[in-house]
Amino acid sequence: RLTHVLLTHAHDDHVTAVPELLAAHPEAQVALHPADRVLWDRSHPDFAPTLDLADGDVVQVGDVELFVLHTPGHAPGACCFHARDLGVVFTGDTLFQGGPGATGRSYSDFPTIVASIKDKLLSLPPETVVLTGHGRATTIGDEKPDVEEWIRRGH
């Protein structure tokens, strides 16, 4: 049973299928951080998300708690979802294997994404599996040296 559509951010490649999901599951809540409404409205001006995400929120999925981490940079309302008990974090486009997500899109900012990763993700246990919005899985421990290098370079 689909109860929530949790969005890491509102770039079109991540939200295009939402109307189709809602058509099949009209009871589902669409959850998005309000800072990403500017992006959401570009793709879906006719309806709004039904649930605002905020840093520190906990979303229950079956017997798993997902902790919301607001990680702006790739998008102003970008969020990651940390399943502590599973040792997994869903990072959307905030962190990929090899470093931070892209910041060449509208409303994105490289220093902000690096700060988000440093402040919110690098503090997770190093063995935490990172499931990204695109590409291969990695771990916080594997990505930490690359991100720390970005920080040292002042990016």
Tab-separated table of C-alpha atoms in Angstrom:
chain	number	residue	atom	x	y	z
A	1	ARG	CA	0.000	0.000	0.000
A	2	LEU	CA	1.483	3.296	-1.090
A	3	THR	CA	0.931	5.924	1.595
A	4	HIS	CA	3.586	8.530	0.793
A	5	VAL	CA	5.589	9.775	-2.144
A	6	LEU	CA	8.714	11.170	-0.488
A	7	LEU	CA	10.531	13.580	-2.762
A	8	THR	CA	14.211	14.342	-2.262
A	9	HIS	CA	13.759	17.470	-4.378
A	10	ALA	CA	11.541	18.823	-7.152
A	11	HIS	CA	13.649	18.813	-10.310
A	12	ASP	CA	11.535	17.489	-13.154
A	13	ASP	CA	13.439	14.213	-13.491
A	14	HIS	CA	12.361	13.378	-9.926
A	15	VAL	CA	8.728	14.549	-9.989
A	16	THR	CA	7.389	13.882	-13.495
A	17	ALA	CA	5.778	10.566	-12.494
A	18	VAL	CA	3.959	11.924	-9.427
A	19	PRO	CA	0.591	12.471	-11.191
A	20	GLU	CA	0.675	8.896	-12.516
A	21	LEU	CA	1.455	7.568	-9.021
A	22	LEU	CA	-1.394	9.586	-7.536
A	23	ALA	CA	-3.805	8.380	-10.203
A	24	ALA	CA	-3.088	4.809	-9.108
A	25	HIS	CA	-2.878	5.674	-5.390
A	26	PRO	CA	-5.045	8.732	-4.727
A	27	GLU	CA	-4.770	8.305	-0.958
A	28	ALA	CA	-0.988	8.808	-1.007
A	29	GLN	CA	0.530	11.926	0.509
A	30	VAL	CA	3.079	13.831	-1.588
A	31	ALA	CA	5.856	15.053	0.689
A	32	LEU	CA	8.255	17.846	-0.309
A	33	HIS	CA	10.256	20.491	1.523
A	34	PRO	CA	8.491	23.858	0.992
A	35	ALA	CA	11.699	25.528	-0.237
A	36	ASP	CA	11.363	23.420	-3.394
A	37	ARG	CA	7.875	24.657	-4.288
A	38	VAL	CA	9.445	27.065	-6.803
A	39	LEU	CA	10.733	24.016	-8.722
A	40	TRP	CA	7.600	21.924	-8.127
A	41	ASP	CA	5.363	24.630	-9.580
A	42	ARG	CA	7.294	24.537	-12.849
A	43	SER	CA	6.359	20.882	-13.394
A	44	HIS	CA	3.011	20.725	-11.602
A	45	PRO	CA	1.373	24.164	-11.375
A	46	ASP	CA	-2.099	22.654	-11.004
A	47	PHE	CA	-1.667	20.900	-7.655
A	48	ALA	CA	0.489	21.123	-4.570
A	49	PRO	CA	2.249	18.579	-2.383
A	50	THR	CA	0.094	17.538	0.554
A	51	LEU	CA	2.803	17.275	3.215
A	52	ASP	CA	5.635	19.698	3.998
A	53	LEU	CA	8.905	18.076	4.998
A	54	ALA	CA	11.159	19.719	7.573
A	55	ASP	CA	14.588	18.919	8.920
A	56	GLY	CA	14.216	16.496	11.819
A	57	ASP	CA	10.853	15.082	10.764
A	58	VAL	CA	10.387	11.337	11.041
A	59	VAL	CA	8.315	9.477	8.459
A	60	GLN	CA	7.174	5.982	9.399
A	61	VAL	CA	7.360	3.462	6.547
A	62	GLY	CA	6.126	0.130	7.843
A	63	ASP	CA	8.403	-0.602	10.778
A	64	VAL	CA	11.185	1.680	9.488
A	65	GLU	CA	11.683	5.274	10.598
A	66	LEU	CA	13.020	7.671	7.971
A	67	PHE	CA	14.653	10.756	9.450
A	68	VAL	CA	14.438	13.823	7.219
A	69	LEU	CA	17.696	15.722	6.687
A	70	HIS	CA	17.281	19.075	4.899
A	71	THR	CA	20.331	19.278	2.619
A	72	PRO	CA	20.006	22.322	0.339
A	73	GLY	CA	22.472	22.925	-2.459
A	74	HIS	CA	21.369	20.821	-5.405
A	75	ALA	CA	17.960	22.392	-4.845
A	76	PRO	CA	16.823	24.737	-2.067
A	77	GLY	CA	14.519	22.161	-0.514
A	78	ALA	CA	16.634	19.073	-1.115
A	79	CYS	CA	16.228	16.423	1.565
A	80	CYS	CA	17.823	13.100	2.359
A	81	PHE	CA	16.073	10.266	4.181
A	82	HIS	CA	18.103	8.390	6.781
A	83	ALA	CA	16.937	4.908	7.789
A	84	ARG	CA	19.118	4.626	10.904
A	85	ASP	CA	18.046	1.101	11.801
A	86	LEU	CA	18.893	-0.116	8.298
A	87	GLY	CA	22.182	1.793	8.028
A	88	VAL	CA	21.010	3.480	4.820
A	89	VAL	CA	20.570	7.063	3.632
A	90	PHE	CA	18.677	8.011	0.478
A	91	THR	CA	20.485	11.097	-0.830
A	92	GLY	CA	18.650	11.940	-4.034
A	93	ASP	CA	21.015	14.250	-5.923
A	94	THR	CA	22.818	15.662	-2.867
A	95	LEU	CA	25.603	13.067	-2.719
A	96	PHE	CA	26.752	10.629	-5.371
A	97	GLN	CA	29.551	8.126	-5.624
A	98	GLY	CA	32.512	10.446	-6.215
A	99	GLY	CA	31.216	13.557	-4.509
A	100	PRO	CA	28.533	16.217	-4.373
A	101	GLY	CA	25.614	16.364	-6.758
A	102	ALA	CA	25.482	18.770	-9.653
A	103	THR	CA	24.904	22.448	-8.989
A	104	GLY	CA	24.599	23.752	-12.541
A	105	ARG	CA	20.798	23.775	-12.461
A	106	SER	CA	18.566	26.644	-11.467
A	107	TYR	CA	18.328	27.345	-7.734
A	108	SER	CA	21.415	25.258	-6.929
A	109	ASP	CA	24.604	26.362	-5.202
A	110	PHE	CA	27.887	24.487	-4.797
A	111	PRO	CA	29.098	25.958	-1.456
A	112	THR	CA	25.653	25.217	-0.007
A	113	ILE	CA	25.642	21.570	-1.126
A	114	VAL	CA	29.141	21.029	0.266
A	115	ALA	CA	28.076	22.552	3.602
A	116	SER	CA	24.963	20.350	3.652
A	117	ILE	CA	26.994	17.217	3.028
A	118	LYS	CA	29.559	18.209	5.665
A	119	ASP	CA	26.987	19.159	8.294
A	120	LYS	CA	24.300	16.519	7.715
A	121	LEU	CA	25.801	13.507	5.963
A	122	LEU	CA	29.451	13.157	6.985
A	123	SER	CA	28.351	12.879	10.613
A	124	LEU	CA	26.519	9.629	9.813
A	125	PRO	CA	28.371	6.388	10.596
A	126	PRO	CA	30.998	5.654	7.910
A	127	GLU	CA	29.414	2.301	7.076
A	128	THR	CA	26.096	3.979	6.201
A	129	VAL	CA	25.098	2.912	2.696
A	130	VAL	CA	24.346	5.857	0.396
A	131	LEU	CA	21.575	5.168	-2.109
A	132	THR	CA	21.711	7.979	-4.646
A	133	GLY	CA	19.184	9.458	-7.032
A	134	HIS	CA	21.308	8.339	-9.996
A	135	GLY	CA	24.149	5.862	-10.259
A	136	ARG	CA	25.814	3.425	-7.927
A	137	ALA	CA	25.514	3.032	-4.195
A	138	THR	CA	28.437	4.024	-2.009
A	139	THR	CA	29.090	4.607	1.702
A	140	ILE	CA	29.604	7.699	3.820
A	141	GLY	CA	33.104	6.441	4.658
A	142	ASP	CA	34.038	6.057	0.992
A	143	GLU	CA	32.790	9.556	0.130
A	144	LYS	CA	34.184	11.421	3.131
A	145	PRO	CA	37.739	11.894	1.747
A	146	ASP	CA	36.432	13.320	-1.553
A	147	VAL	CA	34.078	15.737	0.178
A	148	GLU	CA	36.771	16.801	2.642
A	149	GLU	CA	39.037	17.520	-0.337
A	150	TRP	CA	36.318	19.748	-1.863
A	151	ILE	CA	36.118	21.573	1.460
A	152	ARG	CA	39.918	22.010	1.674
A	153	ARG	CA	39.961	23.470	-1.829
A	154	GLY	CA	37.382	26.013	-0.727
A	155	HIS	CA	34.710	24.963	-3.210
